[in-house]
Tab-separated table of C-alpha atoms in Angstrom:
chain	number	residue	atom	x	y	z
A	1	UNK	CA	61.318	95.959	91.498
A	2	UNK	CA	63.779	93.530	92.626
A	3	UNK	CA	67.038	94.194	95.205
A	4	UNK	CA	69.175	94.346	92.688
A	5	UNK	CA	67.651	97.303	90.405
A	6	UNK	CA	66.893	99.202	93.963
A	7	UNK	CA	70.576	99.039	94.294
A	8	UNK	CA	71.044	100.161	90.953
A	9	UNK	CA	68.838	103.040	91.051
A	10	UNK	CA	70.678	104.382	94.214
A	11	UNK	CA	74.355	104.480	93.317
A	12	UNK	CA	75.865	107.361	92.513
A	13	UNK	CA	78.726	108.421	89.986
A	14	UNK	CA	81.801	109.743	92.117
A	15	UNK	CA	84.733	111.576	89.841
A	16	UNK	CA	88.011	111.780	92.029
A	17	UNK	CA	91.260	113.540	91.295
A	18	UNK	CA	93.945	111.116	91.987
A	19	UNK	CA	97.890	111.741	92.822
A	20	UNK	CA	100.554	108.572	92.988
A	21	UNK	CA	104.207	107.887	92.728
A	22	UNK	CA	103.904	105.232	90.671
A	23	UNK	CA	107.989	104.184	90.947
A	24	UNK	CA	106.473	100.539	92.280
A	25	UNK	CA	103.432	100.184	90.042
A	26	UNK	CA	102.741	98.584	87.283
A	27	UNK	CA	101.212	100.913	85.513
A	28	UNK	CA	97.149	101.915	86.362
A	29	UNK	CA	95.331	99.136	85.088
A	30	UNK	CA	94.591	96.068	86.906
A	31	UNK	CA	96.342	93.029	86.095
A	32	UNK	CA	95.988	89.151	87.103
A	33	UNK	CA	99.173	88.381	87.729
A	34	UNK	CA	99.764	91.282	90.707
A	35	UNK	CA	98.092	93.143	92.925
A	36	UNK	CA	100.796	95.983	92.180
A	37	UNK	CA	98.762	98.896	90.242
A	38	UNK	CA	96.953	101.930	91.065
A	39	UNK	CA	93.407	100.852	89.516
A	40	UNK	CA	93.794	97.611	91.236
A	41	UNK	CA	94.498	98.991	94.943
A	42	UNK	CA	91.846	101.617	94.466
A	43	UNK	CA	89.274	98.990	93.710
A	44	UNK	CA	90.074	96.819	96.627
A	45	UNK	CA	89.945	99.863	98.959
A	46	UNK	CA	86.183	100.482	97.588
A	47	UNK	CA	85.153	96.918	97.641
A	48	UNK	CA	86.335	97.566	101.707
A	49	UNK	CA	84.091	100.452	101.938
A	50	UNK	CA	80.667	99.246	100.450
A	51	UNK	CA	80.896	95.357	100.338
A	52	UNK	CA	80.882	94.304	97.104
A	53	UNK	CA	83.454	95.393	93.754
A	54	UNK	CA	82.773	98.554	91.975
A	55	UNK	CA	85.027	99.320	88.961
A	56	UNK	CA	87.275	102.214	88.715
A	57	UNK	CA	87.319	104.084	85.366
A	58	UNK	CA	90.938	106.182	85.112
A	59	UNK	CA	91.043	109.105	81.664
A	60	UNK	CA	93.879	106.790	80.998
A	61	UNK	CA	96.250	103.899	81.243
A	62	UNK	CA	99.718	105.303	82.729
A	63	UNK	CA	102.832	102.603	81.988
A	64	UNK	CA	104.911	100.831	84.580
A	65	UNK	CA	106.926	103.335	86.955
A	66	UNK	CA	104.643	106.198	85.391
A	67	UNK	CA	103.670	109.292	88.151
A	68	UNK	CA	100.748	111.040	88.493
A	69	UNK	CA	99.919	114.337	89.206
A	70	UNK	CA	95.952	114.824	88.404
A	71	UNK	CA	94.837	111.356	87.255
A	72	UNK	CA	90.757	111.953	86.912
A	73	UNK	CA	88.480	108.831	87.604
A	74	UNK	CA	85.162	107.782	88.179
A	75	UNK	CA	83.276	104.857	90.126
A	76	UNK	CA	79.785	104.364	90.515
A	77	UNK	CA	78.211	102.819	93.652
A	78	UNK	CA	75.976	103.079	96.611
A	79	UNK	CA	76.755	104.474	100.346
A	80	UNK	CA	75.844	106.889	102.769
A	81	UNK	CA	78.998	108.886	103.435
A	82	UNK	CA	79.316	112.591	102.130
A	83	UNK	CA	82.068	113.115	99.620
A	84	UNK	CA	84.329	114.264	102.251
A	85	UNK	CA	84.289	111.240	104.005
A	86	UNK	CA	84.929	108.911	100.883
A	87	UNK	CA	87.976	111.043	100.638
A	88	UNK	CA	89.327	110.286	104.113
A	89	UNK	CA	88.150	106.871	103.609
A	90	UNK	CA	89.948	106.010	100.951
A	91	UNK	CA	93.229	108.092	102.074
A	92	UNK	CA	93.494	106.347	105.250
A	93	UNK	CA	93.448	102.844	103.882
A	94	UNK	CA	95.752	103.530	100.278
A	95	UNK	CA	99.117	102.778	100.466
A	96	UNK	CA	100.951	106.471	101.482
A	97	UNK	CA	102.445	106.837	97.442
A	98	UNK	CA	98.496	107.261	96.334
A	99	UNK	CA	96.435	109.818	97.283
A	100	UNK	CA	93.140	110.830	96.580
A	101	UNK	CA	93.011	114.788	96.154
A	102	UNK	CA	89.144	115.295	95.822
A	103	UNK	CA	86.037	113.156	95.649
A	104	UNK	CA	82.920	114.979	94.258
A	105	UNK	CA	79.374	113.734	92.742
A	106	UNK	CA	79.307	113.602	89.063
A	107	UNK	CA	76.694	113.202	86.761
A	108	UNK	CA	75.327	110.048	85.995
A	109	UNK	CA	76.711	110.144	82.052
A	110	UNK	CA	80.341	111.659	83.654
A	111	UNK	CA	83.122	108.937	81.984
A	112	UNK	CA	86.445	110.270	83.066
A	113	UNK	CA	87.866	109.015	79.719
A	114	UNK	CA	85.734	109.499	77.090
A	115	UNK	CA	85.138	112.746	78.712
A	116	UNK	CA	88.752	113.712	78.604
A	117	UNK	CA	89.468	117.033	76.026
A	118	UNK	CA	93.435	116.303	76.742
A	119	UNK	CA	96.265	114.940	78.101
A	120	UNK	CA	99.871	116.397	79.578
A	121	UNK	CA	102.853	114.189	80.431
A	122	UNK	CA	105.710	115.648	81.476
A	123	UNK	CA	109.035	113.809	81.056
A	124	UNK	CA	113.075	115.074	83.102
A	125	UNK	CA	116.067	114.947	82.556
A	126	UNK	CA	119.212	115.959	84.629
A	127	UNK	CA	121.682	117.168	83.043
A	128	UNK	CA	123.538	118.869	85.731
A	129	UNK	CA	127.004	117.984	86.984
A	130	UNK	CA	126.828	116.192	90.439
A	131	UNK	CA	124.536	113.031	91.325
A	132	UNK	CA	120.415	113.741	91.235
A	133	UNK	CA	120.601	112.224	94.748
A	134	UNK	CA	116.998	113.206	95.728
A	135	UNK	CA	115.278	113.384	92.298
A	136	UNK	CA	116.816	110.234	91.004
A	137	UNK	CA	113.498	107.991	91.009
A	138	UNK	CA	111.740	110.990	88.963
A	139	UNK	CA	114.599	112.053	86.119
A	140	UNK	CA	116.885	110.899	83.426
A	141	UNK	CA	120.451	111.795	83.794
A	142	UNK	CA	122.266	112.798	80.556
A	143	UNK	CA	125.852	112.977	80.117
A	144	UNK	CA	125.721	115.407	77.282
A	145	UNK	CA	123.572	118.436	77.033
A	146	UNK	CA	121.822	118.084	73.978
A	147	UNK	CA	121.133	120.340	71.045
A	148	UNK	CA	117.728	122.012	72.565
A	149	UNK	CA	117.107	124.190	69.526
A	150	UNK	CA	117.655	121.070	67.199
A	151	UNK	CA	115.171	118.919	69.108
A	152	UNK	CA	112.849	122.050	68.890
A	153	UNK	CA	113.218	121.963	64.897
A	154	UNK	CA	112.397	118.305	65.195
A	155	UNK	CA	109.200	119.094	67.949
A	156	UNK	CA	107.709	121.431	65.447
A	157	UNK	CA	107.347	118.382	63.127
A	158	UNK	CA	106.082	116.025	65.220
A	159	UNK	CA	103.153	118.555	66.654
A	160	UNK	CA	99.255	117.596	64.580
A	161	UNK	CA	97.228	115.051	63.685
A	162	UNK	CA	99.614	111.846	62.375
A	163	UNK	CA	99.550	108.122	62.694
A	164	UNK	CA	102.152	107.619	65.704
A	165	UNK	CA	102.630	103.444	64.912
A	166	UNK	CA	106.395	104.320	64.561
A	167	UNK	CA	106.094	105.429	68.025
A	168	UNK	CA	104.259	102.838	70.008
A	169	UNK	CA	105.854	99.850	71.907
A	170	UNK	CA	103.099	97.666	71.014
A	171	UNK	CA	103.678	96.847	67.384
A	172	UNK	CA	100.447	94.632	67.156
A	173	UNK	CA	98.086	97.268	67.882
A	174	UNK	CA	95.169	96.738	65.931
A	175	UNK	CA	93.127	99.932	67.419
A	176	UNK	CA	93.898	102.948	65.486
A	177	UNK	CA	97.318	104.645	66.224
A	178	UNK	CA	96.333	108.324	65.033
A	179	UNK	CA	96.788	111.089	67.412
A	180	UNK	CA	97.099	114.669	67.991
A	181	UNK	CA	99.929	115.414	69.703
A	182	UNK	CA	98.885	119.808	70.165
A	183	UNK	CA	101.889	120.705	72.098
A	184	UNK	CA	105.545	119.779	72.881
A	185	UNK	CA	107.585	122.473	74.861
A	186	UNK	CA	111.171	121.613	75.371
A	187	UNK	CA	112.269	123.869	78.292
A	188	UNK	CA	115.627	124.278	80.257
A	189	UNK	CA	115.425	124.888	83.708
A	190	UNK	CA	118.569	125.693	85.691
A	191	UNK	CA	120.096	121.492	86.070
A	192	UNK	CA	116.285	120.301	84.554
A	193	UNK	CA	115.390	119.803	80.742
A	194	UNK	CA	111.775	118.874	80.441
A	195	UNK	CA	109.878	117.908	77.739
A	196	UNK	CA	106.184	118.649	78.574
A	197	UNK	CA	103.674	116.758	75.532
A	198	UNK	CA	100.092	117.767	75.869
A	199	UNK	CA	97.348	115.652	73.393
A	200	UNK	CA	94.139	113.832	72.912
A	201	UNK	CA	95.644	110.568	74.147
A	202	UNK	CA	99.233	108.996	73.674
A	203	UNK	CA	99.824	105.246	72.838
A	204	UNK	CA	102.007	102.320	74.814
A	205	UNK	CA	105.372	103.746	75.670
A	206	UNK	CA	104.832	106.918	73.419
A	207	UNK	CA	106.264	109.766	75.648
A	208	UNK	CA	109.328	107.817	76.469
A	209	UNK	CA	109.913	106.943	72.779
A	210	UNK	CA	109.558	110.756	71.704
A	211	UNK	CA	111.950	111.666	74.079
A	212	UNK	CA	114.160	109.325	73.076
A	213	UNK	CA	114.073	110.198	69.566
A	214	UNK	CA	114.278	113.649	70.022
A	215	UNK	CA	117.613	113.598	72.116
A	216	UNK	CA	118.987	111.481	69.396
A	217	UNK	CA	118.466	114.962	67.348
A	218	UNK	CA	119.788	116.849	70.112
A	219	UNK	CA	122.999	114.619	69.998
A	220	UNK	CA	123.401	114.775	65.934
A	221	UNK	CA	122.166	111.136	65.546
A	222	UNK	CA	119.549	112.311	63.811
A	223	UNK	CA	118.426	115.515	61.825
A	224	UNK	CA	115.589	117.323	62.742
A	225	UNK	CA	113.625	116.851	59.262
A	226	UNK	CA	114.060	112.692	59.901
A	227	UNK	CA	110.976	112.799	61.865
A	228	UNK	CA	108.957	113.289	58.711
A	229	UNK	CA	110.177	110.032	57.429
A	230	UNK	CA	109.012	108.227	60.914
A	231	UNK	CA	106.004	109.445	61.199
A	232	UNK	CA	105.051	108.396	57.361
C-alpha cells in the first residue's frame, strides 16, 4: 500500500450545517476570477487546517447576494481533531458573515446534494410606510401593496411537477429544467410579505423570477391563469 491510498483509507466524510450573509458573495460556488464566495473561503480555510485542498460539496448553488440559513455540506479528509474542534477551527478563521453551525461525521456514501429530499428559499418584501433602515440588505421595498389573494390564485398554478425554462436566467441550459416546485406560501406579516418556495431544487435566478412574476399579478399586470401559458 502506498502513502497515498493510506491517506485515502483514513479520511473521513464531515457533513456541516452552514449559516452566511451572503450580501458580498458571489454566490456559493467557487469561481476563478475571485476569491469572493462561500465554497471558495470554506475550502481555503480547510486547506489551512490539514495541508493540502479538500473539496467542499454544498446541497446547492445559492446566486450572488443569496443568504443562508441551513446550507448542508460535506468534505472528506484526514485529521485528528474531534468534530468540535473542526467547528471552532473553522469559525475562528471564516470571515464573521459565515458561520459554521455544526460539524458531525457522516457516512462515507453521505453527498449533501444528491442526498437532499428538498429545498426552502424564502424571499421579503417591505411594504411598510417608513425606510427598512435595518433590514434593507435582506428585503425588497414595494411601493404598492399588491393583490395577495391574486398572486395566491396564480401560486396555486405554478405548484407540481413542470418544465420551469420560462423561469431560469440561463436560457442556454442544456441540463433538464423540470422541477417540482411542492409549496409556495405567500404570507403577510405586519410591514413583511414573504414568499416562502419549498422544492426538489430551483434553477439560475428562479426564486427571484417567481417573485417577480407573481407581483406583476398582484399589481394587475398579469392575470392569475397567465402562468399556465409560461410554464407551457
Amino acid at each position: 500500500m502506498n502513502f497515498g491510498e493510506r491517506d485515502k483509507r483514513m479520511e473521513r466524510n464531515y457533513k456541516m450545517l452552514l449559516a452566511y450573509d451572503g450580501t458580498r458573495y458571489q454566490g456559493w460556488e467557487r469561481q476563478k476570477t475571485t476569491d469572493m464566495t462561500i465554497q471558495g473561503k470554506l475550502e481555503n480555510v480547510i486547506e489551512r487546517m490539514v495541508g493540502s485542498y479538500v473539496e467542499v460539496i454544498g446541497c446547492g448553488r445559492t446566486d450572488a447576494g443569496v443568504h443562508a440559513k441551513e446550507m448542508v455540506a460535506n468534505a472528506k479528509f484526514d485529521t485528528d481533531m474531534a468534530p468540535e474542534e473542526i467547528c471552532a477551527y473553522l469559525n475562528q478563521y471564516l470571515p464573521d458573515d459565515i458561520a459554521v453551525l455544526e460539524v458531525r461525521i457522516a457516512s462515507d456514501r453521505f453527498h449533501s446534494r444528491y442526498n437532499a429530499i428538498g429545498k426552502t428559499y424564502c424571499y421579503t418584501c417591505y411594504v411598510g410606510s417608513s425606510k427598512p433602515v435595518f433590514d434593507r440588505k435582506y428585503v425588497y421595498a414595494l411601493d404598492v401593496m399588491p393583490d395577495v389573494v391574486a398572486m395566491c390564485e396564480a401560486a396555486e398554478i405554478l405548484m407540481g411537477t413542470h418544465d420551469f425554462a420560462s423561469f431560469c436566467a440561463n436560457k442556454k441550459k442544456k441540463k433538464s429544467t423540470i422541477r417540482t416546485v411542492d409549496k409556495i406560501d405567500i404570507i403577510v406579516e405586519e410591514d413583511y410579505l414573504r414568499f416562502t418556495f419549498h422544492g426538489n431544487g430551483f434553477l439560475h435566478h428562479m426564486v427571484r423570477i417567481l417573485v417577480g412574476t407573481l407581483l406583476e399579478v398582484g399589481w394587475g399586470k398579469r392575470a392569475p391563469e397567465s402562468m399556465t401559458a409560461l410554464l407551457e
